[in-house]
Amino acid sequence: MANPQPTKCKVAYHSSCHLRAAGVTKEPRAVLAALPGVEYVEMQDADRCAGGAGTYLVKDFDTSQRIVERKRRAVEQSGAEVVATSCPACMIQLRTGLQGTAEVKHVAQLLQEAYEAADRL
């Protein structure tokens, strides 16, 4: 496998509740920061829920929307072009809440993109 190559983007990390509860907080950030071309930026409230939380989005839609709006503002303030997370449910909530202001990707997607770029060289 080739060395990862630049993806050229500013990336913030949204810490999913499940990984955070498992004590995994630094590792995803370290992976992102190590990717060539990625400018990793910390985001305010990165460790706060995005408002999806299982069925919470359905059970309490209004509160869910207020929570994701707070997250949207944090993403905007960070200047991130991409928000990475490790949770598919968070990805859905963030994509809906960010309304295209930033891309939402799984950490593994960014890693894959970097390796694919290296393979093209």
JSON list of N, CA and C in Angstrom, two decimals, residues 38-65:
[
{"chain": "A", "resi": 38, "resn": "VAL", "atom": "N", "xyz": [-4.13, 17.59, 5.06]},
{"chain": "A", "resi": 38, "resn": "VAL", "atom": "CA", "xyz": [-5.25, 17.90, 5.94]},
{"chain": "A", "resi": 38, "resn": "VAL", "atom": "C", "xyz": [-4.79, 18.91, 6.97]},
{"chain": "A", "resi": 39, "resn": "GLU", "atom": "N", "xyz": [-5.50, 20.00, 7.04]},
{"chain": "A", "resi": 39, "resn": "GLU", "atom": "CA", "xyz": [-5.28, 20.95, 8.12]},
{"chain": "A", "resi": 39, "resn": "GLU", "atom": "C", "xyz": [-6.35, 20.64, 9.16]},
{"chain": "A", "resi": 40, "resn": "TYR", "atom": "N", "xyz": [-5.93, 19.95, 10.22]},
{"chain": "A", "resi": 40, "resn": "TYR", "atom": "CA", "xyz": [-6.88, 19.58, 11.26]},
{"chain": "A", "resi": 40, "resn": "TYR", "atom": "C", "xyz": [-7.16, 20.79, 12.14]},
{"chain": "A", "resi": 41, "resn": "VAL", "atom": "N", "xyz": [-8.45, 21.09, 12.35]},
{"chain": "A", "resi": 41, "resn": "VAL", "atom": "CA", "xyz": [-8.84, 22.17, 13.24]},
{"chain": "A", "resi": 41, "resn": "VAL", "atom": "C", "xyz": [-9.79, 21.61, 14.29]},
{"chain": "A", "resi": 42, "resn": "GLU", "atom": "N", "xyz": [-9.57, 22.02, 15.51]},
{"chain": "A", "resi": 42, "resn": "GLU", "atom": "CA", "xyz": [-10.47, 21.60, 16.59]},
{"chain": "A", "resi": 42, "resn": "GLU", "atom": "C", "xyz": [-11.72, 22.47, 16.52]},
{"chain": "A", "resi": 43, "resn": "MET", "atom": "N", "xyz": [-12.84, 21.87, 16.80]},
{"chain": "A", "resi": 43, "resn": "MET", "atom": "CA", "xyz": [-14.11, 22.56, 16.72]},
{"chain": "A", "resi": 43, "resn": "MET", "atom": "C", "xyz": [-14.70, 22.69, 18.13]},
{"chain": "A", "resi": 44, "resn": "GLN", "atom": "N", "xyz": [-15.27, 23.84, 18.41]},
{"chain": "A", "resi": 44, "resn": "GLN", "atom": "CA", "xyz": [-15.95, 24.03, 19.69]},
{"chain": "A", "resi": 44, "resn": "GLN", "atom": "C", "xyz": [-17.07, 22.99, 19.81]},
{"chain": "A", "resi": 45, "resn": "ASP", "atom": "N", "xyz": [-17.25, 22.45, 20.98]},
{"chain": "A", "resi": 45, "resn": "ASP", "atom": "CA", "xyz": [-18.30, 21.46, 21.25]},
{"chain": "A", "resi": 45, "resn": "ASP", "atom": "C", "xyz": [-18.17, 20.21, 20.38]},
{"chain": "A", "resi": 46, "resn": "ALA", "atom": "N", "xyz": [-16.96, 19.87, 19.99]},
{"chain": "A", "resi": 46, "resn": "ALA", "atom": "CA", "xyz": [-16.75, 18.68, 19.16]},
{"chain": "A", "resi": 46, "resn": "ALA", "atom": "C", "xyz": [-17.22, 17.42, 19.86]},
{"chain": "A", "resi": 47, "resn": "ASP", "atom": "N", "xyz": [-17.23, 17.45, 21.19]},
{"chain": "A", "resi": 47, "resn": "ASP", "atom": "CA", "xyz": [-17.61, 16.28, 21.95]},
{"chain": "A", "resi": 47, "resn": "ASP", "atom": "C", "xyz": [-19.08, 16.29, 22.38]},
{"chain": "A", "resi": 48, "resn": "ARG", "atom": "N", "xyz": [-19.86, 17.21, 21.84]},
{"chain": "A", "resi": 48, "resn": "ARG", "atom": "CA", "xyz": [-21.29, 17.26, 22.16]},
{"chain": "A", "resi": 48, "resn": "ARG", "atom": "C", "xyz": [-22.09, 16.56, 21.07]},
{"chain": "A", "resi": 49, "resn": "CYS", "atom": "N", "xyz": [-23.18, 15.97, 21.46]},
{"chain": "A", "resi": 49, "resn": "CYS", "atom": "CA", "xyz": [-24.07, 15.25, 20.55]},
{"chain": "A", "resi": 49, "resn": "CYS", "atom": "C", "xyz": [-24.51, 16.16, 19.40]},
{"chain": "A", "resi": 50, "resn": "ALA", "atom": "N", "xyz": [-24.70, 15.57, 18.23]},
{"chain": "A", "resi": 50, "resn": "ALA", "atom": "CA", "xyz": [-25.18, 16.32, 17.07]},
{"chain": "A", "resi": 50, "resn": "ALA", "atom": "C", "xyz": [-26.71, 16.38, 17.02]},
{"chain": "A", "resi": 51, "resn": "GLY", "atom": "N", "xyz": [-27.36, 15.67, 17.93]},
{"chain": "A", "resi": 51, "resn": "GLY", "atom": "CA", "xyz": [-28.82, 15.75, 18.02]},
{"chain": "A", "resi": 51, "resn": "GLY", "atom": "C", "xyz": [-29.57, 14.59, 17.42]},
{"chain": "A", "resi": 52, "resn": "GLY", "atom": "N", "xyz": [-28.86, 13.64, 16.85]},
{"chain": "A", "resi": 52, "resn": "GLY", "atom": "CA", "xyz": [-29.52, 12.47, 16.26]},
{"chain": "A", "resi": 52, "resn": "GLY", "atom": "C", "xyz": [-29.87, 11.43, 17.31]},
{"chain": "A", "resi": 53, "resn": "ALA", "atom": "N", "xyz": [-28.89, 10.99, 18.05]},
{"chain": "A", "resi": 53, "resn": "ALA", "atom": "CA", "xyz": [-29.03, 10.09, 19.20]},
{"chain": "A", "resi": 53, "resn": "ALA", "atom": "C", "xyz": [-30.11, 9.02, 19.04]},
{"chain": "A", "resi": 54, "resn": "GLY", "atom": "N", "xyz": [-29.91, 8.13, 18.11]},
{"chain": "A", "resi": 54, "resn": "GLY", "atom": "CA", "xyz": [-30.87, 7.05, 17.90]},
{"chain": "A", "resi": 54, "resn": "GLY", "atom": "C", "xyz": [-32.19, 7.57, 17.39]},
{"chain": "A", "resi": 55, "resn": "THR", "atom": "N", "xyz": [-33.24, 7.39, 18.17]},
{"chain": "A", "resi": 55, "resn": "THR", "atom": "CA", "xyz": [-34.58, 7.85, 17.75]},
{"chain": "A", "resi": 55, "resn": "THR", "atom": "C", "xyz": [-34.89, 9.24, 18.27]},
{"chain": "A", "resi": 56, "resn": "TYR", "atom": "N", "xyz": [-33.93, 9.88, 18.90]},
{"chain": "A", "resi": 56, "resn": "TYR", "atom": "CA", "xyz": [-34.17, 11.22, 19.46]},
{"chain": "A", "resi": 56, "resn": "TYR", "atom": "C", "xyz": [-34.64, 12.20, 18.39]},
{"chain": "A", "resi": 57, "resn": "LEU", "atom": "N", "xyz": [-34.09, 12.08, 17.22]},
{"chain": "A", "resi": 57, "resn": "LEU", "atom": "CA", "xyz": [-34.47, 12.94, 16.10]},
{"chain": "A", "resi": 57, "resn": "LEU", "atom": "C", "xyz": [-35.96, 12.84, 15.83]},
{"chain": "A", "resi": 58, "resn": "VAL", "atom": "N", "xyz": [-36.52, 11.66, 15.96]},
{"chain": "A", "resi": 58, "resn": "VAL", "atom": "CA", "xyz": [-37.94, 11.44, 15.71]},
{"chain": "A", "resi": 58, "resn": "VAL", "atom": "C", "xyz": [-38.78, 11.80, 16.93]},
{"chain": "A", "resi": 59, "resn": "LYS", "atom": "N", "xyz": [-38.31, 11.42, 18.10]},
{"chain": "A", "resi": 59, "resn": "LYS", "atom": "CA", "xyz": [-39.08, 11.63, 19.33]},
{"chain": "A", "resi": 59, "resn": "LYS", "atom": "C", "xyz": [-39.15, 13.08, 19.75]},
{"chain": "A", "resi": 60, "resn": "ASP", "atom": "N", "xyz": [-38.09, 13.83, 19.53]},
{"chain": "A", "resi": 60, "resn": "ASP", "atom": "CA", "xyz": [-38.07, 15.24, 19.94]},
{"chain": "A", "resi": 60, "resn": "ASP", "atom": "C", "xyz": [-37.39, 16.06, 18.84]},
{"chain": "A", "resi": 61, "resn": "PHE", "atom": "N", "xyz": [-38.06, 16.17, 17.72]},
{"chain": "A", "resi": 61, "resn": "PHE", "atom": "CA", "xyz": [-37.50, 16.81, 16.53]},
{"chain": "A", "resi": 61, "resn": "PHE", "atom": "C", "xyz": [-37.04, 18.24, 16.78]},
{"chain": "A", "resi": 62, "resn": "ASP", "atom": "N", "xyz": [-37.85, 19.04, 17.48]},
{"chain": "A", "resi": 62, "resn": "ASP", "atom": "CA", "xyz": [-37.50, 20.45, 17.69]},
{"chain": "A", "resi": 62, "resn": "ASP", "atom": "C", "xyz": [-36.20, 20.60, 18.48]},
{"chain": "A", "resi": 63, "resn": "THR", "atom": "N", "xyz": [-36.06, 19.83, 19.54]},
{"chain": "A", "resi": 63, "resn": "THR", "atom": "CA", "xyz": [-34.83, 19.89, 20.33]},
{"chain": "A", "resi": 63, "resn": "THR", "atom": "C", "xyz": [-33.65, 19.38, 19.50]},
{"chain": "A", "resi": 64, "resn": "SER", "atom": "N", "xyz": [-33.88, 18.33, 18.74]},
{"chain": "A", "resi": 64, "resn": "SER", "atom": "CA", "xyz": [-32.84, 17.79, 17.88]},
{"chain": "A", "resi": 64, "resn": "SER", "atom": "C", "xyz": [-32.33, 18.86, 16.90]},
{"chain": "A", "resi": 65, "resn": "GLN", "atom": "N", "xyz": [-33.24, 19.64, 16.36]},
{"chain": "A", "resi": 65, "resn": "GLN", "atom": "CA", "xyz": [-32.87, 20.68, 15.41]},
{"chain": "A", "resi": 65, "resn": "GLN", "atom": "C", "xyz": [-32.10, 21.81, 16.08]}
]
